[in-house]
PDB file of C-alpha atoms and ligand atoms in Angstrom:
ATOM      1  CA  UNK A   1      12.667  25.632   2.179  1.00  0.00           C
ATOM      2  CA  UNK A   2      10.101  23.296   3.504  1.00  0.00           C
ATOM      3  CA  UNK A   3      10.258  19.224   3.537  1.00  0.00           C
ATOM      4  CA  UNK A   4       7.110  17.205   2.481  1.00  0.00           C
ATOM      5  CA  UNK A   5       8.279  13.869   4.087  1.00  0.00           C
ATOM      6  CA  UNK A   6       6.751  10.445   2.705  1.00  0.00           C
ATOM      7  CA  UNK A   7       7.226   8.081   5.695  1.00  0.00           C
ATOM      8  CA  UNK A   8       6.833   4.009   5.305  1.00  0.00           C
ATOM      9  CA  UNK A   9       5.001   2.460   8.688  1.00  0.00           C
ATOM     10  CA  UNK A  10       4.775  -0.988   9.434  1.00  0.00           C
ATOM     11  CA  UNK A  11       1.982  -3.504   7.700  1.00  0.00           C
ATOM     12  CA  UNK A  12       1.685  -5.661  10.529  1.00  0.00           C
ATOM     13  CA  UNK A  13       4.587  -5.784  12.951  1.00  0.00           C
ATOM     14  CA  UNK A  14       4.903  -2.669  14.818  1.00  0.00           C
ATOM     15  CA  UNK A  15       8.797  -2.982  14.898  1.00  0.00           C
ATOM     16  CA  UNK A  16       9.038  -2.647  11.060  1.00  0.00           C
ATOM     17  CA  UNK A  17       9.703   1.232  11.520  1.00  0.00           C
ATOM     18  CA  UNK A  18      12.863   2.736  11.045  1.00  0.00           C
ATOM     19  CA  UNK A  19      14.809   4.940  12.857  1.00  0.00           C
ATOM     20  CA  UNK A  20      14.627   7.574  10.342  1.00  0.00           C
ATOM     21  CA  UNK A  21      10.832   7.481  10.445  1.00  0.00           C
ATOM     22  CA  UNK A  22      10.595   7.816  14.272  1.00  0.00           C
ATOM     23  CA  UNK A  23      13.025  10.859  13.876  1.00  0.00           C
ATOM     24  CA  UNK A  24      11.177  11.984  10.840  1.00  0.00           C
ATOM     25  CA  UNK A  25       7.825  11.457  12.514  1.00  0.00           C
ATOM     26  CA  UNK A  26       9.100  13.186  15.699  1.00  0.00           C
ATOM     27  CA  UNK A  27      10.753  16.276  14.219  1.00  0.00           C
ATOM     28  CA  UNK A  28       7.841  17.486  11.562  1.00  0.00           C
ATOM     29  CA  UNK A  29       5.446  20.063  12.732  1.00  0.00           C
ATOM     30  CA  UNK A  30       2.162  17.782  11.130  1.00  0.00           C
ATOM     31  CA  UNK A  31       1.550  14.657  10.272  1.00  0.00           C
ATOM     32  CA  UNK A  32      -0.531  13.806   7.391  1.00  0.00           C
ATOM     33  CA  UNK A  33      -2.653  10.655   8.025  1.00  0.00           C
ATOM     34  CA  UNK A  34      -4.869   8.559   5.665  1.00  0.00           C
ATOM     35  CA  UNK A  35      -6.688   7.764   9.310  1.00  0.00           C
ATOM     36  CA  UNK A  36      -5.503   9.768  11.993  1.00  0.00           C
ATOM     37  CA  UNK A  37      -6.415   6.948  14.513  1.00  0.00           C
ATOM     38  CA  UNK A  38      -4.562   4.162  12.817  1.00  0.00           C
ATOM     39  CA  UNK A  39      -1.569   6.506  12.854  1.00  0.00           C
ATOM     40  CA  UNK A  40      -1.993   7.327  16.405  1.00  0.00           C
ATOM     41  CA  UNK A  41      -1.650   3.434  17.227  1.00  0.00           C
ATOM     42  CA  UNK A  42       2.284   4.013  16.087  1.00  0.00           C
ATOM     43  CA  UNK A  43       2.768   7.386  17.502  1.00  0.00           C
ATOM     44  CA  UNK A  44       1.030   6.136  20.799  1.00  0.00           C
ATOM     45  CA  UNK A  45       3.837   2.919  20.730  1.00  0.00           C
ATOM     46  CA  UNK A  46       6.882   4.753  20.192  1.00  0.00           C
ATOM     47  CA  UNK A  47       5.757   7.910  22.252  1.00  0.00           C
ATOM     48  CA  UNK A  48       5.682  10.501  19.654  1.00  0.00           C
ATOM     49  CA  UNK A  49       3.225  13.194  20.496  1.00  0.00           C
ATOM     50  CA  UNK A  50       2.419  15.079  17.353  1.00  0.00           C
ATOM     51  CA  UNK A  51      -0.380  17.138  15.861  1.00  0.00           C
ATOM     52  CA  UNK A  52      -2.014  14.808  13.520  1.00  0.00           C
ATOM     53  CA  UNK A  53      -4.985  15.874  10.100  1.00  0.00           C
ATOM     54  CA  UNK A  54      -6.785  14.001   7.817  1.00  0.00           C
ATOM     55  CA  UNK A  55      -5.269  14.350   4.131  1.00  0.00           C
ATOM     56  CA  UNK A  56      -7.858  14.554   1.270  1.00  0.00           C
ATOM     57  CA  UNK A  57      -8.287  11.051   0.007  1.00  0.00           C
ATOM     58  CA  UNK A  58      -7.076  11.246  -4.525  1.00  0.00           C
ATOM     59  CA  UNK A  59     -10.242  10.344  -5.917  1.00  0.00           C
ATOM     60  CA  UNK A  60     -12.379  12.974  -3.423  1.00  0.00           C
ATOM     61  CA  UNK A  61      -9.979  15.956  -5.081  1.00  0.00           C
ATOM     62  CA  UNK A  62     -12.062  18.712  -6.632  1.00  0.00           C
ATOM     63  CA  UNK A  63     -15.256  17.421  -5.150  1.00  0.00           C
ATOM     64  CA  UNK A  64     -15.616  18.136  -1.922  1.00  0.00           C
ATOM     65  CA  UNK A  65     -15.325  21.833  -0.645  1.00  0.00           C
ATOM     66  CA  UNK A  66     -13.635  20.821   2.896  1.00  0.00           C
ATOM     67  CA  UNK A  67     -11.065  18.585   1.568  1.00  0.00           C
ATOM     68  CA  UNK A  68     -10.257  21.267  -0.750  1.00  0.00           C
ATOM     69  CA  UNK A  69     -10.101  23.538   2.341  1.00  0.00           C
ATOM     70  CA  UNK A  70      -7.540  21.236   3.372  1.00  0.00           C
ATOM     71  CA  UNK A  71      -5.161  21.508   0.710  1.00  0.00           C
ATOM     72  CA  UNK A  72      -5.363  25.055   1.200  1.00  0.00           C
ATOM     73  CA  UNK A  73      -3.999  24.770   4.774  1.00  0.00           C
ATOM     74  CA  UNK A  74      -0.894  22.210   3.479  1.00  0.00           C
ATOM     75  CA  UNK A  75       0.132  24.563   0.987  1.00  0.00           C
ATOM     76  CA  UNK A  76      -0.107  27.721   3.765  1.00  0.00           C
ATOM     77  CA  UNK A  77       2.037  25.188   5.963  1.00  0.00           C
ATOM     78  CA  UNK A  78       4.367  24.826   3.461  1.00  0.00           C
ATOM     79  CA  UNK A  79       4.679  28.220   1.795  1.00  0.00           C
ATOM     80  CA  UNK A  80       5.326  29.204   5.705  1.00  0.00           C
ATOM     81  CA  UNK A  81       8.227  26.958   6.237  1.00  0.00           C
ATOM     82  CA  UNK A  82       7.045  24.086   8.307  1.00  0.00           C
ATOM     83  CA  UNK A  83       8.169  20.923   7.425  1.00  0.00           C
ATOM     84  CA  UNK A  84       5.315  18.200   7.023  1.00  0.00           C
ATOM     85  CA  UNK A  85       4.861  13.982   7.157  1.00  0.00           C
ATOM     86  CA  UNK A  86       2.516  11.963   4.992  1.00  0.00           C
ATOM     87  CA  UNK A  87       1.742   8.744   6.302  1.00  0.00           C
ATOM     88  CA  UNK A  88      -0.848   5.972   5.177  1.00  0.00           C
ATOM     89  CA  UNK A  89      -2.474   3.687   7.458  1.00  0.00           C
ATOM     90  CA  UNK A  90       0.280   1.089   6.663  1.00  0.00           C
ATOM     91  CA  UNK A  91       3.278   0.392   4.367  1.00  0.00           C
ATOM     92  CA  UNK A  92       4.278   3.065   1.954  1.00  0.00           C
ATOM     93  CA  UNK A  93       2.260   5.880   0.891  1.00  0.00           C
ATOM     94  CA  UNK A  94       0.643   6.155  -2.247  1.00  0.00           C
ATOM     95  CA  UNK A  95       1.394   2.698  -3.759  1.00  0.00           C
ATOM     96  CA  UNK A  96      -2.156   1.677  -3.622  1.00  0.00           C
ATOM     97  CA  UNK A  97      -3.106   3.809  -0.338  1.00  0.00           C
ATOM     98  CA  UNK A  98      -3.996   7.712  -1.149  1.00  0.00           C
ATOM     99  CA  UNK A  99      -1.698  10.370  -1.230  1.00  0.00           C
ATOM    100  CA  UNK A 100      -0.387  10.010  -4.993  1.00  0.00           C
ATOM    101  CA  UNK A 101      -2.364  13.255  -5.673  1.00  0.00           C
ATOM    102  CA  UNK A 102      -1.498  14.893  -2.991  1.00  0.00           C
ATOM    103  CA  UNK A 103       2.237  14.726  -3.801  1.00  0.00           C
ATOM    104  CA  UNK A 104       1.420  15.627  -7.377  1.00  0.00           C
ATOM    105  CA  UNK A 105      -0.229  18.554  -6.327  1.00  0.00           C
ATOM    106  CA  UNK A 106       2.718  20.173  -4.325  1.00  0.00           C
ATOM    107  CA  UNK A 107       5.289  19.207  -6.728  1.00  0.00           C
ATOM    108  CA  UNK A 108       2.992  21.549  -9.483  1.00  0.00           C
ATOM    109  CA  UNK A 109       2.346  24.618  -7.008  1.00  0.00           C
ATOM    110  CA  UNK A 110       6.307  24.518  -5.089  1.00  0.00           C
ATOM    111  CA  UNK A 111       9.493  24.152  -7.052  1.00  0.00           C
ATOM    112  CA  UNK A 112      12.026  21.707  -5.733  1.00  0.00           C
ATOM    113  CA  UNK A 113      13.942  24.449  -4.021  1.00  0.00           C
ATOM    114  CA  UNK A 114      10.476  25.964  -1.822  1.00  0.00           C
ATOM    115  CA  UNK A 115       9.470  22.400  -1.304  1.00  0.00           C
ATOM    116  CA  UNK A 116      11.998  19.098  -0.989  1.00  0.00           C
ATOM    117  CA  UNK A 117       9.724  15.977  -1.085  1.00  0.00           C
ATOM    118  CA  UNK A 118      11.550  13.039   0.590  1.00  0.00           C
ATOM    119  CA  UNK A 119      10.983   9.576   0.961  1.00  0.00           C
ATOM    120  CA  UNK A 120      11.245   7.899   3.675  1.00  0.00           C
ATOM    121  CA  UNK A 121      11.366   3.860   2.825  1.00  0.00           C
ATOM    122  CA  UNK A 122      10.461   1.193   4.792  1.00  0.00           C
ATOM    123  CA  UNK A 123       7.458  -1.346   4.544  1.00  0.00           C
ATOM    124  CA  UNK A 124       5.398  -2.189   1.613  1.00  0.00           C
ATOM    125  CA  UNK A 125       3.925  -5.418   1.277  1.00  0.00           C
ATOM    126  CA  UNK A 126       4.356  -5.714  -3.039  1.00  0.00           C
ATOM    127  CA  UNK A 127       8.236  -5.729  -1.973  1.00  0.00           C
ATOM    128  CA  UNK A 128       8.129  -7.782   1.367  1.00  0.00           C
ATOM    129  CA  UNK A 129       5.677 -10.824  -0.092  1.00  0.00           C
ATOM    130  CA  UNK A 130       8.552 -10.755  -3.816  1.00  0.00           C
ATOM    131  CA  UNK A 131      11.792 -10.715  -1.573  1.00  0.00           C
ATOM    132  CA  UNK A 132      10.404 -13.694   0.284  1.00  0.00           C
ATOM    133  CA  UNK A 133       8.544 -15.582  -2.375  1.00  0.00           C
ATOM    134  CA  UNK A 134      11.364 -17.757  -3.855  1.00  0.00           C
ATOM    135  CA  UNK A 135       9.817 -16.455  -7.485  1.00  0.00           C
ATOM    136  CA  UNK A 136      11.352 -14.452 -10.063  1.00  0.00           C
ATOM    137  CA  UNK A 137      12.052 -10.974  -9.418  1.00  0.00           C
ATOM    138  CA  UNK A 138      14.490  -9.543 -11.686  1.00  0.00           C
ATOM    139  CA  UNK A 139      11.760  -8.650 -13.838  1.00  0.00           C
ATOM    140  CA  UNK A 140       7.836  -7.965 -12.204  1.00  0.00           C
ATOM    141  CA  UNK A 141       4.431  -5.731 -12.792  1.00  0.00           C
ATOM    142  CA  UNK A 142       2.787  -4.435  -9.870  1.00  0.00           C
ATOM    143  CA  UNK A 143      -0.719  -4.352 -10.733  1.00  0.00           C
ATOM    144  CA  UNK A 144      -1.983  -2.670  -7.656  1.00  0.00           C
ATOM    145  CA  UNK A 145      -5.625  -4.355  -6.735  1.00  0.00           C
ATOM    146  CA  UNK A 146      -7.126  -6.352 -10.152  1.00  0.00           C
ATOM    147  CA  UNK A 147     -10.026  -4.431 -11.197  1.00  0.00           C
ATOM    148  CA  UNK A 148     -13.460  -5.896 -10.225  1.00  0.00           C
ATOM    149  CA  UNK A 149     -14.982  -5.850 -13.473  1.00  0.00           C
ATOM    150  CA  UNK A 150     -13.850  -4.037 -16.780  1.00  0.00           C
ATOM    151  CA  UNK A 151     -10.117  -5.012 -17.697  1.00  0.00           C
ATOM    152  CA  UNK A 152      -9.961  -7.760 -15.938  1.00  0.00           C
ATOM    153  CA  UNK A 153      -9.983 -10.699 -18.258  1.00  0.00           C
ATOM    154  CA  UNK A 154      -7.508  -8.340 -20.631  1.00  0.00           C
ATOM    155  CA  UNK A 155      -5.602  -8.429 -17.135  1.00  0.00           C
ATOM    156  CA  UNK A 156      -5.423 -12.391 -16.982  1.00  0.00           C
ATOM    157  CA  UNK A 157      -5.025 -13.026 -20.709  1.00  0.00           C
ATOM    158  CA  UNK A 158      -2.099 -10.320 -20.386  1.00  0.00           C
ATOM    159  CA  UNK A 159      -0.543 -12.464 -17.544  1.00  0.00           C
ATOM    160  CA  UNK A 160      -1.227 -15.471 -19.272  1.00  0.00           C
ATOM    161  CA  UNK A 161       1.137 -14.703 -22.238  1.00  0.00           C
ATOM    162  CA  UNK A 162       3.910 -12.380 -20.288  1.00  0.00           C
ATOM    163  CA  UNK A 163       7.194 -14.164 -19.045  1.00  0.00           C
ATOM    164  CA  UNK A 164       7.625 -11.646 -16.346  1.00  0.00           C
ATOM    165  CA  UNK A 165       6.475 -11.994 -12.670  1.00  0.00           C
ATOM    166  CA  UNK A 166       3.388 -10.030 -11.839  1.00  0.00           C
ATOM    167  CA  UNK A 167       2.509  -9.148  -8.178  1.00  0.00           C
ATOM    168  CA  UNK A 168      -1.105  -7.635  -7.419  1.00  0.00           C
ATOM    169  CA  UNK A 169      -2.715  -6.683  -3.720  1.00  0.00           C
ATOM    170  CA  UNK A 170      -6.294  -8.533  -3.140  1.00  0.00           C
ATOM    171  CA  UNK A 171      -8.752  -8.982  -0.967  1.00  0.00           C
ATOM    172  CA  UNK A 172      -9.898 -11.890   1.407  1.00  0.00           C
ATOM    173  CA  UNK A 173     -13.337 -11.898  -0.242  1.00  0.00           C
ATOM    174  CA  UNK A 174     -12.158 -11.936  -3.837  1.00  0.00           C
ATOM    175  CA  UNK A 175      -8.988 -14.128  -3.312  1.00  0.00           C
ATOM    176  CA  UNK A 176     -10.674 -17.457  -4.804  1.00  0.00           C
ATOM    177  CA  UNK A 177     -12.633 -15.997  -6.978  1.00  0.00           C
ATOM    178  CA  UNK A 178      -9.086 -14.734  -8.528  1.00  0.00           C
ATOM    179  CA  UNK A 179      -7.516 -18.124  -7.972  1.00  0.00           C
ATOM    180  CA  UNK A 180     -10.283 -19.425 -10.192  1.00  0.00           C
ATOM    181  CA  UNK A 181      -9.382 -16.897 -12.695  1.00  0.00           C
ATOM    182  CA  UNK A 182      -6.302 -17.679 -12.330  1.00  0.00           C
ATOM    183  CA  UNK A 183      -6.803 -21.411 -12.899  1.00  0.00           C
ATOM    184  CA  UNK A 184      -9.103 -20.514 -16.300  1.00  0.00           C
ATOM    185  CA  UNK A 185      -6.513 -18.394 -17.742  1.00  0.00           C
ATOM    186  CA  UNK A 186      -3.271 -19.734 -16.904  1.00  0.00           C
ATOM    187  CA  UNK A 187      -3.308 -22.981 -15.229  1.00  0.00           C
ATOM    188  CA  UNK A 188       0.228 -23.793 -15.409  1.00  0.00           C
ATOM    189  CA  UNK A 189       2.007 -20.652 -13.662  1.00  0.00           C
ATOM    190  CA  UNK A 190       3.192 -20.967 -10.187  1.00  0.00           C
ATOM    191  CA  UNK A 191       1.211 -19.058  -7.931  1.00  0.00           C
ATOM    192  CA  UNK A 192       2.510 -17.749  -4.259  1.00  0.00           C
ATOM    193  CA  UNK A 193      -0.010 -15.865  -2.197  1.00  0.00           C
ATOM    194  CA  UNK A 194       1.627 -14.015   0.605  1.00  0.00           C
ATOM    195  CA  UNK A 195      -0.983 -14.090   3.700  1.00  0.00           C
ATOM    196  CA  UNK A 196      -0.405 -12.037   6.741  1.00  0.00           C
ATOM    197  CA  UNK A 197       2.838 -10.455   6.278  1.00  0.00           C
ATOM    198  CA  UNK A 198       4.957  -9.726   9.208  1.00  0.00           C
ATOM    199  CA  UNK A 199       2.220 -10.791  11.477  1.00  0.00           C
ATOM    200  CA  UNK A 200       1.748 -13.885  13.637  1.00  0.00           C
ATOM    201  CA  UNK A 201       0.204 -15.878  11.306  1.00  0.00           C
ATOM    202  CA  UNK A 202       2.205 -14.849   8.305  1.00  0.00           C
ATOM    203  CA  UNK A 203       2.303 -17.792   5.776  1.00  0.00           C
ATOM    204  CA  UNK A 204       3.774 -17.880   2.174  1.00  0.00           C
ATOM    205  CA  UNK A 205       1.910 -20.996  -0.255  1.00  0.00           C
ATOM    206  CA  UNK A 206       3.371 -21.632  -3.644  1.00  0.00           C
ATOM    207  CA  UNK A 207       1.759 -23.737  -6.227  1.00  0.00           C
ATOM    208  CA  UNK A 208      -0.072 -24.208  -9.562  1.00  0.00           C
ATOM    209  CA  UNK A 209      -3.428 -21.720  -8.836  1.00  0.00           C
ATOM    210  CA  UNK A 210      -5.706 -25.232  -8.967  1.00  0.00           C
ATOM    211  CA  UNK A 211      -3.204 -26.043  -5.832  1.00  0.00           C
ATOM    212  CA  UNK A 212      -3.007 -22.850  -3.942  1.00  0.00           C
ATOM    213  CA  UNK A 213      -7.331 -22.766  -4.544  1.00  0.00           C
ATOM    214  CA  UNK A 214      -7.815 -26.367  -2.988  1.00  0.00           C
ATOM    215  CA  UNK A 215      -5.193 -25.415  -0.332  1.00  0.00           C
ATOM    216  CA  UNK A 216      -6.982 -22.498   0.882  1.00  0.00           C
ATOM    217  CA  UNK A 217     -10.660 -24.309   0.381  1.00  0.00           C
ATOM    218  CA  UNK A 218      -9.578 -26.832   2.562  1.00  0.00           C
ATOM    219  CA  UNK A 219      -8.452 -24.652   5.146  1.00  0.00           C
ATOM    220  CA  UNK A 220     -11.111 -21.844   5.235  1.00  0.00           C
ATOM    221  CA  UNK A 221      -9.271 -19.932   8.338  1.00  0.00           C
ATOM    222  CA  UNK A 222      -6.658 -19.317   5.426  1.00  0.00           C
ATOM    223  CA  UNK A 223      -9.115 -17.416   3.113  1.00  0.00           C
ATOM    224  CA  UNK A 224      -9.094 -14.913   6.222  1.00  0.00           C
ATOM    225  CA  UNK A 225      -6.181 -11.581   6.729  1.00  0.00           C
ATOM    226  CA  UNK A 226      -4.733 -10.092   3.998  1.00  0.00           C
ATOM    227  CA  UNK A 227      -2.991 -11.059   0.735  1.00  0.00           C
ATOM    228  CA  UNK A 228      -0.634  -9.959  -1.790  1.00  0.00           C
ATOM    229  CA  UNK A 229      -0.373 -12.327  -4.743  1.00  0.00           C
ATOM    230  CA  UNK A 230       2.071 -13.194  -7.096  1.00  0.00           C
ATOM    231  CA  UNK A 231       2.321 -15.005 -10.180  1.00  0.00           C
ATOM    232  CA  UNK A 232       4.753 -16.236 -12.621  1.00  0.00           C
TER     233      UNK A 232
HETATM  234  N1  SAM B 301       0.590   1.022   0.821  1.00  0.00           N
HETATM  235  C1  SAM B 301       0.563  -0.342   1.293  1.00  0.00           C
HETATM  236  C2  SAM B 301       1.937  -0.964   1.075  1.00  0.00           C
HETATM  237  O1  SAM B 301       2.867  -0.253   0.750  1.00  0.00           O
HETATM  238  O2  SAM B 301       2.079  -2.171   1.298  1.00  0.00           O
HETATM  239  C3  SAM B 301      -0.558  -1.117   0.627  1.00  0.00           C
HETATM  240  C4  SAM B 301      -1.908  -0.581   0.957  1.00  0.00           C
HETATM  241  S1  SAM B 301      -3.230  -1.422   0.193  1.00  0.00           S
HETATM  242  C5  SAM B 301      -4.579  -0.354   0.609  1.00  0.00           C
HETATM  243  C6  SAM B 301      -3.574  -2.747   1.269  1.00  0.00           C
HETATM  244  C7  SAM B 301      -3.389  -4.110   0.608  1.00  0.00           C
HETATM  245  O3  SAM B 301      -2.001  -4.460   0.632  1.00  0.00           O
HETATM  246  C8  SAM B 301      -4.094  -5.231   1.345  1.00  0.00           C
HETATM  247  O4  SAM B 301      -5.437  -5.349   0.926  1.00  0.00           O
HETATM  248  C9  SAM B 301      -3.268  -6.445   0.937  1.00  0.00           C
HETATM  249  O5  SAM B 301      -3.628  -6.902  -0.344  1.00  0.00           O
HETATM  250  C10 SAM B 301      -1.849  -5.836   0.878  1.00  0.00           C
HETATM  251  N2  SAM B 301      -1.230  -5.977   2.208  1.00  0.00           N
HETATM  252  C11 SAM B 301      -1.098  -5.022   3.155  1.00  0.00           C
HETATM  253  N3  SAM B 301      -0.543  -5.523   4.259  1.00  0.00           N
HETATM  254  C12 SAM B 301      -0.306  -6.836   4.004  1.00  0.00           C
HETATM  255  C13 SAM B 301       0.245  -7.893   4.768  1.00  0.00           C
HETATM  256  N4  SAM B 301       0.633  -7.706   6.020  1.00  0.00           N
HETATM  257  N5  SAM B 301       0.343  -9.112   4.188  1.00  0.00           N
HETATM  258  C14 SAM B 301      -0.057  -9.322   2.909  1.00  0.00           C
HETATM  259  N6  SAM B 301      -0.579  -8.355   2.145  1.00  0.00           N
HETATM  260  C15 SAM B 301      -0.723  -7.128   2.682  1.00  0.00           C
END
């Protein structure tokens, strides 16, 4: 029986890592890595030397004859035994980092008694910016990142009229563009945008989306780093 580990790393602070990881990470005979030099950053820190590969990103499946070539070598890794790591360049794996299909993929070709695919928890930013945000939580939607263009205005009318909290991933470039989105569709909901998690300049700013938008105008070193986003 082989194990196909999933392994949370940290999204900012290199200490976010837990001790199961390290051992995890340490142990495996191959880590998986959306970036293999991103993941040698960690390894590097905590002195783990490891063989690392490239996994095939989800939406390059079936299109490209070396990634395929590289699916072909996980499964021969597997079906010999040797236990394996997926890692993303930060937080959890798969939740809107690659890897989803790749998981999908060995649960179809390896029963759970050839292959036992374990998660390893840890960091993931949707979590970290809700646990923190003083907003509802009993109830949320993860949206992953808004689409750019088709969906989204069903996407802020659907927010609009829901009572639950929703919690989407964005971008610094798109972040007021959303916030005026946010301000046409639903003016009244509170608003918390969850900047720099874990890192020096983490910050957490609640308000009505006209306040959080004039906050971060005001300030444009604010509009910089990275953002999860939460609404209720
Ligand atoms: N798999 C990751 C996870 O579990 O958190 C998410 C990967 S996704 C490609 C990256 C996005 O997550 C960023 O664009 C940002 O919206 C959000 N994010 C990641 N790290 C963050 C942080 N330190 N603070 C706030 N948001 C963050």
């Amino acid at each position: 029986m082989s194990k196909f580990y999933v392994v949370a790393t940290p999204i900012g602070n290199m200490g976010d890592i837990t001790l199961r990881a390290l051992e995890t990470l340490k142990n495996v005979d191959l880590i998986l890595c959306e970036d293999t030099r991103e993941t040698k950053k960690i390894l590097d820190k905590y002195g783990i030397s490891k063989e690392t590969m490239s996994y095939p990103s989800d939406d390059i499946v079936g299109k490209d004859s070396r990634q395929s070539n590289k699916f072909a070598k996980i499964f021969e890794l597997l079906s010999e035994g040797k236990n394996l790591a997926l890692v993303s360049d930060a937080g959890t794996p798969t939740i809107s980092d690659p890897g989803a299909m790749l998981v999908s993929k060995i649960k179809e070709k390896f029963n759970a008694e050839e292959v036992q695919v374990v998660p390893i928890p840890g960091p993931s930013a949707v979590i970290a910016a809700l646990s923190a945000s003083g907003l509802p939580t009993h109830e949320f939607t993860f949206l992953g990142f808004l689409p750019h263009k088709k969906g989204r205005e069903t996407l802020f009318k659907e927010i609009a009229g829901a009572e639950r909290t929703f919690v989407f991933y964005e971008s610094p470039h798109r972040i007021l563009k959303t916030l005026e989105s946010l301000i046409k569709f639903c003016p009244d909901k509170k608003v918390c945008i969850a900047r720099e998690l874990t890192k020096i300049y983490e910050e957490f700013k609640t308000g009505t989306p006209a306040e959080v938008l004039e906050y971060l105008t005001k300030n444009p070193v604010k509009q910089k780093g990275e953002f999860t986003v939460i609404v209720s």
